[in-house]
Coordinates of C-alpha atoms in Angstrom, one line a residue:
M1 CA 1.8 55.9 25.0
K2 CA 1.4 53.8 21.9
R3 CA -0.5 55.4 19.0
P4 CA -3.8 53.6 18.0
F5 CA -2.7 52.8 14.5
L6 CA 0.5 51.2 15.9
R7 CA -1.6 48.8 18.0
V8 CA -3.6 47.8 15.0
L9 CA -0.5 47.3 12.9
L10 CA 1.1 45.1 15.7
L11 CA -2.1 43.0 15.8
L12 CA -2.4 42.7 12.0
P13 CA -0.4 39.4 11.7
A14 CA -2.5 37.6 14.4
L15 CA -5.8 38.9 12.8
L16 CA -4.6 37.8 9.4
A17 CA -3.6 34.3 10.5
H18 CA -7.0 34.0 12.3
S19 CA -9.0 35.0 9.1
L20 CA -6.9 32.7 6.9
C21 CA -8.0 29.7 9.1
G22 CA -11.6 30.8 8.8
G23 CA -11.7 31.7 12.5
Q24 CA -11.6 28.0 13.3
I25 CA -9.1 26.0 15.3
I26 CA -8.3 22.9 13.2
G27 CA -6.2 20.2 14.7
P28 CA -2.9 19.9 12.8
R29 CA -1.9 16.7 11.0
T30 CA 1.7 15.7 11.3
L31 CA 3.2 14.4 8.0
T32 CA 6.7 13.5 6.9
M33 CA 7.9 14.0 3.4
Q34 CA 7.5 10.3 2.6
E35 CA 3.9 10.4 3.9
V36 CA 3.2 13.5 1.7
I37 CA 4.5 11.5 -1.3
Q38 CA 2.4 8.5 -0.4
L39 CA -0.7 10.7 -0.2
A40 CA 0.1 12.3 -3.6
Q41 CA 0.5 8.8 -5.2
E42 CA -2.9 7.8 -3.8
N43 CA -5.0 11.0 -4.2
S44 CA -3.5 13.4 -6.7
I45 CA -5.2 14.0 -10.0
S46 CA -1.8 13.4 -11.7
S47 CA -1.7 9.8 -10.2
M48 CA -5.2 9.0 -11.4
S49 CA -4.4 10.3 -14.9
N50 CA -1.2 8.2 -15.0
R51 CA -3.2 5.1 -14.0
N52 CA -5.9 5.8 -16.7
N53 CA -3.2 6.3 -19.3
F54 CA -1.6 3.0 -18.5
V55 CA -4.9 1.2 -18.5
A56 CA -5.6 2.6 -22.0
S57 CA -2.2 1.4 -23.2
Y58 CA -2.9 -2.0 -21.7
W59 CA -6.2 -2.4 -23.6
N60 CA -4.5 -1.1 -26.8
Y61 CA -2.0 -3.9 -26.4
R62 CA -4.8 -6.4 -25.7
S63 CA -6.5 -5.3 -28.9
Y64 CA -3.3 -6.0 -30.8
K65 CA -3.1 -9.5 -29.3
A66 CA -6.7 -10.1 -30.1
Q67 CA -5.9 -9.6 -33.8
L68 CA -3.7 -12.6 -33.7
L69 CA -6.4 -14.9 -32.2
P70 CA -9.3 -16.6 -34.1
S71 CA -12.4 -14.6 -34.4
L72 CA -16.0 -15.7 -34.9
S73 CA -18.6 -13.4 -36.5
L74 CA -22.1 -13.6 -37.8
S75 CA -23.4 -11.4 -40.6
A76 CA -26.9 -11.2 -41.9
N77 CA -28.9 -9.4 -44.6
L78 CA -32.6 -9.8 -43.6
G79 CA -35.7 -8.7 -45.4
E80 CA -33.9 -7.2 -48.4
F81 CA -36.9 -6.2 -50.5
N82 CA -36.5 -5.2 -54.1
R83 CA -39.2 -3.9 -56.4
S84 CA -37.7 -1.9 -59.2
L85 CA -36.7 -1.8 -62.9
D86 CA -33.3 -3.4 -63.6
K87 CA -31.3 -3.3 -66.8
L88 CA -31.0 -6.9 -68.0
Q89 CA -29.4 -8.5 -71.1
D90 CA -31.1 -11.3 -72.9
F91 CA -28.9 -14.4 -72.9
N92 CA -29.9 -15.6 -76.4
T93 CA -30.2 -12.3 -78.4
G94 CA -27.9 -10.0 -76.4
A95 CA -30.6 -7.3 -76.3
V96 CA -30.6 -5.1 -73.3
A97 CA -33.9 -4.0 -71.8
F98 CA -35.4 -2.9 -68.5
R99 CA -37.3 -5.6 -66.7
S100 CA -39.3 -5.6 -63.6
S101 CA -37.7 -7.1 -60.5
Y102 CA -39.9 -8.0 -57.6
N103 CA -38.3 -10.2 -54.9
M104 CA -37.0 -10.4 -51.3
S105 CA -33.8 -12.0 -50.2
N106 CA -32.4 -13.1 -46.9
R107 CA -28.8 -14.2 -46.1
V108 CA -26.9 -15.4 -43.0
T109 CA -23.2 -16.1 -43.0
L110 CA -21.0 -17.4 -40.1
N111 CA -17.3 -16.7 -40.4
F112 CA -14.4 -18.2 -38.4
S113 CA -11.3 -16.2 -39.3
Q114 CA -7.6 -16.3 -38.4
N115 CA -4.9 -13.8 -39.4
I116 CA -1.6 -15.2 -40.4
P117 CA 1.2 -12.8 -39.1
L118 CA 4.0 -14.6 -41.0
T119 CA 2.5 -13.9 -44.4
G120 CA 0.0 -11.1 -43.7
G121 CA -2.9 -13.1 -45.1
Q122 CA -6.2 -14.2 -43.6
V123 CA -7.8 -17.7 -43.7
T124 CA -11.6 -18.0 -43.1
L125 CA -13.8 -21.0 -42.6
S126 CA -17.4 -20.1 -43.4
T127 CA -20.9 -21.4 -43.7
D128 CA -23.5 -19.5 -45.7
M129 CA -27.3 -19.8 -46.2
Q130 CA -29.5 -17.8 -48.6
R131 CA -33.2 -17.6 -49.4
L132 CA -34.8 -15.9 -52.4
D133 CA -38.6 -15.2 -52.7
Q134 CA -39.6 -14.3 -56.2
Y135 CA -43.0 -12.6 -56.5
S136 CA -43.2 -11.8 -60.2
P137 CA -43.8 -12.9 -62.9
S138 CA -44.5 -16.0 -60.8
R139 CA -44.1 -16.8 -57.2
L140 CA -41.1 -18.9 -56.5
T141 CA -38.9 -19.7 -53.5
S142 CA -35.4 -21.0 -53.7
Y143 CA -32.5 -21.7 -51.4
Y144 CA -28.8 -21.6 -51.8
A145 CA -26.4 -23.1 -49.2
Q146 CA -22.7 -23.3 -48.7
P147 CA -22.4 -25.6 -45.6
I148 CA -18.7 -25.2 -45.4
Y149 CA -16.0 -23.4 -47.5
L150 CA -12.5 -22.2 -46.9
S151 CA -11.2 -19.0 -48.2
Y152 CA -7.7 -17.4 -48.2
A153 CA -6.7 -13.9 -49.1
Q154 CA -3.0 -12.9 -49.4
S155 CA -1.2 -9.9 -50.7
L156 CA 1.9 -11.0 -52.7
W157 CA 5.0 -8.9 -52.2
G158 CA 2.9 -6.3 -50.3
Y159 CA 3.3 -4.6 -47.0
N160 CA 2.8 -7.0 -44.1
Q161 CA 1.3 -4.9 -41.3
F162 CA 1.4 -7.8 -38.8
K163 CA 5.2 -8.3 -39.3
W164 CA 5.9 -4.7 -38.3
E165 CA 3.4 -4.6 -35.5
K166 CA 5.0 -7.7 -34.0
K167 CA 8.2 -5.7 -33.7
T168 CA 6.6 -2.5 -32.3
Q169 CA 3.6 -3.4 -30.2
P170 CA 5.3 -5.4 -27.4
K171 CA 7.9 -2.6 -27.2
Q172 CA 5.2 0.0 -27.0
Y173 CA 3.5 -1.8 -24.2
E174 CA 6.8 -2.0 -22.3
V175 CA 7.3 1.7 -22.9
A176 CA 3.8 2.3 -21.4
K177 CA 4.9 0.4 -18.3
R178 CA 8.1 2.4 -17.9
Q179 CA 6.4 5.7 -18.7
Y180 CA 3.9 5.0 -15.9
I181 CA 6.7 4.5 -13.4
E182 CA 8.4 7.7 -14.7
S183 CA 5.1 9.6 -14.4
M184 CA 4.7 8.4 -10.8
E185 CA 8.2 9.4 -10.0
Q186 CA 7.3 12.9 -11.4
V187 CA 4.4 12.9 -8.9
N188 CA 6.9 12.1 -6.1
Q189 CA 9.1 14.9 -7.3
T190 CA 6.2 17.4 -7.4
A191 CA 4.9 16.4 -4.0
A192 CA 8.4 16.8 -2.6
S193 CA 8.7 20.2 -4.2
Y194 CA 5.4 21.3 -2.6
F195 CA 6.6 19.9 0.7
W196 CA 9.9 21.8 0.7
G197 CA 8.1 24.9 -0.7
Y198 CA 5.9 24.9 2.4
V199 CA 9.0 24.3 4.6
R200 CA 10.7 27.3 3.0
E201 CA 7.6 29.5 3.7
K202 CA 7.3 28.1 7.2
E203 CA 11.0 29.0 7.9
K204 CA 10.4 32.5 6.6
Y205 CA 7.3 32.8 8.8
E206 CA 9.2 31.6 11.9
R207 CA 12.1 34.0 11.2
A208 CA 9.7 36.9 10.5
K209 CA 7.8 36.1 13.7
K210 CA 11.0 35.9 15.7
S211 CA 12.3 39.2 14.1
F212 CA 9.0 40.9 15.0
E213 CA 9.3 39.7 18.6
D214 CA 12.9 40.9 18.8
S215 CA 11.9 44.2 17.3
K216 CA 9.2 44.7 20.0
R217 CA 11.7 44.0 22.7
L218 CA 14.3 46.3 21.1
F219 CA 11.7 49.1 20.8
A220 CA 10.7 48.6 24.5
A221 CA 14.4 48.7 25.4
G222 CA 14.9 51.7 23.2
Q223 CA 12.1 53.7 24.9
T224 CA 13.8 53.0 28.2
R225 CA 17.2 54.1 26.9
F226 CA 15.6 57.2 25.3
E227 CA 14.1 58.2 28.7
M228 CA 17.5 57.7 30.2
G229 CA 19.1 59.9 27.5
T230 CA 21.5 57.2 26.1
I231 CA 20.0 57.3 22.6
T232 CA 18.5 60.2 20.6
R233 CA 15.0 60.7 19.3
D234 CA 16.2 59.8 15.7
Q235 CA 17.7 56.5 16.9
L236 CA 14.4 55.6 18.7
M237 CA 12.5 56.4 15.5
Q238 CA 14.8 54.0 13.5
I239 CA 14.0 51.3 16.0
E240 CA 10.3 51.9 15.6
V241 CA 10.5 51.9 11.8
S242 CA 12.3 48.6 11.9
M243 CA 9.6 47.1 14.2
L244 CA 6.8 48.3 11.8
N245 CA 8.6 46.8 8.8
D246 CA 9.0 43.5 10.6
S247 CA 5.2 43.6 11.4
L248 CA 4.4 44.1 7.7
Q249 CA 6.9 41.4 6.7
L250 CA 5.2 39.0 9.1
S251 CA 1.8 39.8 7.5
L252 CA 3.2 39.1 4.0
V253 CA 4.8 35.8 4.8
T254 CA 1.7 34.7 6.7
V255 CA -0.3 35.0 3.4
S256 CA 2.5 33.2 1.5
L257 CA 2.6 30.4 4.0
R258 CA -1.2 29.8 3.7
S259 CA -0.9 29.9 -0.1
S260 CA 1.9 27.3 0.0
L261 CA -0.2 25.2 2.3
N262 CA -3.2 25.3 0.0
R263 CA -1.1 24.1 -2.9
L264 CA 0.2 21.2 -0.9
C265 CA -3.2 20.2 0.4
S266 CA -4.7 20.4 -3.0
Y267 CA -2.1 18.1 -4.5
I268 CA -2.4 15.4 -1.8
G269 CA -6.2 15.6 -1.7
Y270 CA -6.7 17.5 1.6
K271 CA -9.3 20.3 2.0
E272 CA -8.1 23.9 2.0
D273 CA -8.9 24.4 5.7
T274 CA -6.5 21.6 6.8
E275 CA -3.7 22.6 9.0
L276 CA -0.5 20.6 8.6
N277 CA 2.4 20.1 11.0
L278 CA 5.2 18.9 8.8
K279 CA 7.9 16.8 10.4
I280 CA 11.0 18.1 8.8
D281 CA 14.1 16.0 8.6
Y282 CA 17.1 17.9 7.2
E283 CA 19.3 14.8 7.2
I284 CA 20.1 13.7 3.6
P285 CA 21.4 10.3 2.5
D286 CA 25.1 10.0 2.0
V287 CA 25.1 8.6 -1.5
T288 CA 27.6 9.1 -4.4
L289 CA 26.6 8.2 -7.9
D290 CA 28.7 6.8 -10.7
Y291 CA 27.9 8.2 -14.1
D292 CA 28.6 5.0 -16.1
D293 CA 26.4 2.9 -13.7
M294 CA 23.6 5.5 -13.9
L295 CA 23.8 5.5 -17.7
D296 CA 23.5 1.7 -17.9
R297 CA 20.6 1.7 -15.5
A298 CA 18.9 4.6 -17.4
L299 CA 19.2 2.9 -20.8
H300 CA 18.1 -0.5 -19.3
N301 CA 15.2 0.7 -17.1
S302 CA 13.8 3.9 -18.6
S303 CA 11.5 4.3 -21.6
F304 CA 14.1 6.3 -23.5
Q305 CA 16.0 3.5 -25.2
L306 CA 12.8 1.6 -26.1
S307 CA 11.2 4.7 -27.5
Q308 CA 14.3 5.2 -29.6
D309 CA 14.1 1.6 -30.9
I310 CA 10.4 2.0 -31.8
E311 CA 11.1 5.2 -33.9
Y312 CA 13.9 3.4 -35.7
I313 CA 11.6 0.5 -36.5
E314 CA 8.8 2.8 -37.6
A315 CA 11.2 4.6 -39.9
E316 CA 12.1 1.3 -41.6
S317 CA 8.4 0.4 -41.7
S318 CA 7.6 3.6 -43.6
I319 CA 10.2 2.7 -46.2
A320 CA 8.9 -0.9 -46.6
R321 CA 5.3 0.5 -47.0
A322 CA 6.4 2.9 -49.7
K323 CA 8.4 0.2 -51.6
S324 CA 5.4 -2.2 -51.4
E325 CA 3.3 0.3 -53.2
R326 CA 5.8 0.7 -56.0
G327 CA 5.7 -1.3 -59.2
L328 CA 3.9 -4.6 -59.6
S329 CA 1.4 -5.6 -56.8
A330 CA -0.5 -8.8 -56.7
R331 CA -3.2 -10.3 -54.5
L332 CA -4.1 -14.0 -54.2
N333 CA -7.7 -15.0 -53.5
A334 CA -8.8 -18.6 -53.1
R335 CA -12.0 -20.4 -52.0
F336 CA -12.7 -24.1 -51.7
G337 CA -15.9 -25.7 -50.4
M338 CA -19.3 -27.3 -51.2
S339 CA -22.5 -25.6 -52.3
G340 CA -26.1 -26.6 -53.3
S341 CA -29.4 -25.1 -54.4
S342 CA -33.0 -26.2 -54.4
E343 CA -36.6 -24.9 -54.2
K344 CA -37.0 -26.8 -50.9
F345 CA -34.8 -26.2 -47.9
R346 CA -34.2 -29.9 -47.0
D347 CA -33.2 -30.7 -50.6
T348 CA -30.5 -27.9 -50.6
F349 CA -28.0 -30.1 -48.9
I350 CA -28.5 -33.1 -51.2
E351 CA -26.0 -33.6 -54.0
L352 CA -23.7 -30.8 -53.0
K353 CA -21.3 -29.7 -55.6
D354 CA -17.6 -28.9 -55.3
Q355 CA -16.7 -25.2 -55.4
E356 CA -13.2 -24.0 -56.3
V357 CA -12.4 -20.4 -56.9
I358 CA -8.9 -19.1 -57.2
G359 CA -7.3 -16.1 -58.9
V360 CA -4.6 -13.6 -58.7
Q361 CA -5.3 -9.9 -59.0
L362 CA -2.5 -7.9 -60.5
N363 CA -1.9 -4.1 -60.6
I364 CA 0.9 -3.0 -62.9
P365 CA 1.5 0.8 -63.1
I366 CA 2.7 1.7 -66.6
L367 CA 3.0 5.4 -66.3
D368 CA 2.9 7.3 -63.0
W369 CA 5.4 10.1 -63.7
G370 CA 7.7 8.9 -60.9
L371 CA 5.0 9.1 -58.2
A372 CA 5.8 5.8 -56.6
R373 CA 9.6 6.4 -56.8
G374 CA 9.1 9.8 -55.2
R375 CA 7.2 8.3 -52.3
V376 CA 10.1 5.9 -51.7
R377 CA 12.6 8.7 -51.8
M378 CA 10.5 10.8 -49.4
A379 CA 10.2 7.9 -47.0
E380 CA 14.0 7.3 -47.1
A381 CA 14.7 10.9 -46.5
R382 CA 12.3 11.1 -43.6
A383 CA 13.8 7.9 -42.1
Q384 CA 17.3 9.4 -42.4
T385 CA 16.1 12.6 -40.7
T386 CA 14.6 10.4 -37.9
R387 CA 17.9 8.5 -37.5
N388 CA 19.9 11.8 -37.2
R389 CA 17.4 13.2 -34.7
L390 CA 17.6 10.0 -32.6
E391 CA 21.4 10.1 -32.6
Q392 CA 21.3 13.7 -31.4
N393 CA 18.7 12.7 -28.8
M394 CA 21.1 10.1 -27.4
I395 CA 23.9 12.6 -27.2
D396 CA 21.7 15.1 -25.4
Y397 CA 20.4 12.4 -23.1
R398 CA 23.9 11.3 -22.0
Q399 CA 24.9 14.9 -21.4
D400 CA 21.7 15.7 -19.4
L401 CA 22.3 12.6 -17.3
L402 CA 25.9 13.6 -16.7
T403 CA 24.7 17.0 -15.5
Q404 CA 22.2 15.4 -13.2
V405 CA 24.8 13.1 -11.6
M406 CA 27.2 16.0 -11.1
Q407 CA 24.5 18.1 -9.5
F408 CA 23.5 15.3 -7.2
N409 CA 27.0 14.5 -6.1
N410 CA 27.9 18.2 -5.4
Q411 CA 24.7 19.0 -3.6
R412 CA 25.5 17.3 -0.4
S413 CA 28.6 19.4 0.2
R414 CA 26.6 22.5 -0.7
C415 CA 24.1 21.5 2.0
E416 CA 26.9 21.1 4.6
I417 CA 28.5 24.4 3.7
S418 CA 25.2 26.3 3.8
K419 CA 24.3 24.7 7.1
R420 CA 27.5 25.9 8.7
A421 CA 27.0 29.4 7.2
A422 CA 23.4 29.5 8.6
D423 CA 24.6 28.4 12.1
L424 CA 27.3 31.1 12.1
A425 CA 24.9 33.8 10.9
E426 CA 22.4 32.9 13.6
E427 CA 25.1 33.0 16.3
S428 CA 26.4 36.4 14.9
Y429 CA 22.9 37.9 15.0
E430 CA 22.1 36.7 18.5
L431 CA 25.4 38.2 19.7
A432 CA 24.5 41.4 18.0
L433 CA 21.2 41.5 19.8
K434 CA 23.1 41.4 23.1
N435 CA 25.6 44.0 22.0
F436 CA 22.7 46.3 21.0
S437 CA 21.4 46.4 24.5
S438 CA 24.8 47.5 25.7
S439 CA 25.0 50.3 23.1
S440 CA 27.9 48.8 21.2
M441 CA 25.8 48.0 18.1
T442 CA 23.8 50.4 15.9
M443 CA 20.4 49.6 14.4
T444 CA 21.9 49.7 10.9
Q445 CA 24.5 47.1 11.8
L446 CA 21.8 44.9 13.4
D447 CA 19.6 45.1 10.4
Q448 CA 22.5 44.1 8.1
L449 CA 23.2 41.1 10.3
K450 CA 19.6 40.1 10.4
E451 CA 19.4 40.2 6.6
K452 CA 22.5 38.0 6.4
R453 CA 21.0 35.6 8.8
D454 CA 17.8 35.3 6.9
D455 CA 19.6 34.9 3.6
A456 CA 21.9 32.1 5.1
L457 CA 18.9 30.2 6.6
S458 CA 16.9 30.6 3.3
N459 CA 19.9 29.4 1.3
Y460 CA 20.3 26.3 3.6
V461 CA 16.7 25.3 3.2
S462 CA 16.8 25.9 -0.5
N463 CA 19.9 23.7 -0.8
V464 CA 18.2 20.8 1.0
A465 CA 15.1 21.2 -1.2
D466 CA 17.4 21.2 -4.3
F467 CA 19.0 18.0 -3.1
W468 CA 15.7 16.2 -3.0
N469 CA 14.8 17.6 -6.3
F470 CA 18.0 16.2 -7.8
Y471 CA 17.4 13.0 -6.0
F472 CA 13.9 12.5 -7.5
T473 CA 15.1 13.6 -10.9
I474 CA 17.7 10.8 -10.8
R475 CA 15.0 8.3 -9.8
R476 CA 12.8 9.4 -12.6
T477 CA 15.6 9.3 -15.2
T478 CA 17.0 5.9 -14.2
L479 CA 14.1 4.2 -12.4
Y480 CA 16.6 3.4 -9.7
D481 CA 16.5 4.4 -6.1
P482 CA 20.0 5.5 -5.0
E483 CA 19.3 5.2 -1.3
S484 CA 18.1 1.6 -1.3
G485 CA 20.2 0.6 -4.3
K486 CA 17.3 -1.2 -6.0
D487 CA 15.4 -0.6 -9.3
I488 CA 11.9 0.8 -9.0
S489 CA 9.1 -1.6 -9.9
V490 CA 5.3 -1.6 -9.9
E491 CA 2.7 -4.4 -9.6
F492 CA 1.0 -3.7 -12.9
D493 CA -1.6 -6.5 -12.4
N494 CA -3.1 -4.5 -9.6
L495 CA -3.5 -1.4 -11.8
I496 CA -5.5 -3.4 -14.4
K497 CA -8.0 -4.9 -12.0

C-alpha cells in the first residue's frame, strides 16, 4: 500500500500546474517563431521606444533644416512706462546732472531673416515703428518709423557653424535611420531568445514528465519483481527514490516553464494568464556566409561607418572652432534703409531719409599668456585621440564580424551533430528501459543513460537556439537577411505619420 505522503508527492506536479494557471482552463494560442517576432515588433515596449527615438531624431533633423529656411518674426515692446531720475549731460556746457524722465514708449518690429550657410552670416529685412509719449516737462507725442531696412551680420574668419552642421546633420539623420533598423533587429533577436528559452523549458518539462511516468511504471514493475523475489528490498528502495526525485524535478521544471512563458508573454504584449502552444520548427536555413561580403554590407548598411565619419568630422570641427577663437577676430555689421520721424503718424512717412550704418568690430588679443594657443593644442590632441580610438574601433569591428561569421557557419554542423547524438541517446535509453524489465540493467546504469539522454536533448535544443541567435546577430550587424539575400529596409514615412 502506498504511503499517504507518497500520494501527495506524486500529485504535486499536477497541483502545481493547476495553481500556476489560476485554476482556469485557458485556450492555447499557437504561434511560430516568426509570429512571436512580429508580435514583439508591434507590441513590445522596446519597439515603441525605438519608434519614439527615431521620431525625436527626425524632428531634430527638421529643426536643422528649418534653420536654413527664411523665418518671419514679430517683436514688440508695449507700454514701457518710465518715471525716474536719469543721469544726463548738457549738450552745450557738458555738465552732468540728474533730470526727471517721465514717458512711455511703444515699439513693434517685423523681421524677415535668412541664414547664409556659405558664409555663416545672416541677412534680415525689417520694418520698425516706434511711438514716444512724453509727459513732462510738457506733453508731447512723436513717432519714428523705418518702413524698410536691410541688415547683414557676418563674422570674418570666424567659426562657421552652418558649414560643419551641413556635413554632420544629414549623416546623423541617416545614422538614426540605421540605428532604428538595428534596434528593431535587436527586438527580433530578443523575441527569438525568449521563444527558444521557452522551447528549452518546454523540452525539459516534457522530458521530466516522461521520466516521471517511466519511473512510476518501473516502480510498479519493481514491486511485482520484489514480490516474486527477483530483486532485493534495497533495489526496490532505489527505484522508489528515483521516482520521488523525478516527481520533484517535474515540479521544479513546471515552475521554470511558467516563468519562461511569463517572460515571453510580457515581451510580446500578452497577459500573464495566456497559454501558448508554440509551433516549433527545428529546420534551419542552409546558408553559408562569406566574410568579405558581410564586411562590405556591414560598412555600407549599418550605422557603424557613418558614426565613425561623424566623429572624424566633429574632431576637425573642434580644431576649427579653437583656431577661430585664436588671434584677430572681426565682425561685420551693416544696415541700409529709410527712416522718418514726426509728431504726427501720417507725416512720419513723408520725406524719408536714407539710413546707412556699416562697421567692423575687431577683437585683438595682445596678451593672453598662451590661452588661445593652449586651446588649439588641446583640441588637436583630443582630435588625435579620437582618430586613434576610431582606428581601433574599426579593427575590433572587423574582428567581431569575423567571429560572428565563423560562429554562424559552424553552427549548422553543430546542430546536425547534436541532433544525431540526441537521437542515439534516446534510442539507448529506450533500449535500457526494456532491458531493465528483463533484469539485465541496474537502476544506476539506467539513471546514467537517462542523464546522458537529457543532456544530449538539451544540447541539441541549445544549439538550434544558438543558431538563431547568431542569425539575428548577423542581421543586426549587417542589416542584411542571409536567408532571403536582401538588405533590410523600413518605410520611415509610416513611422513619422
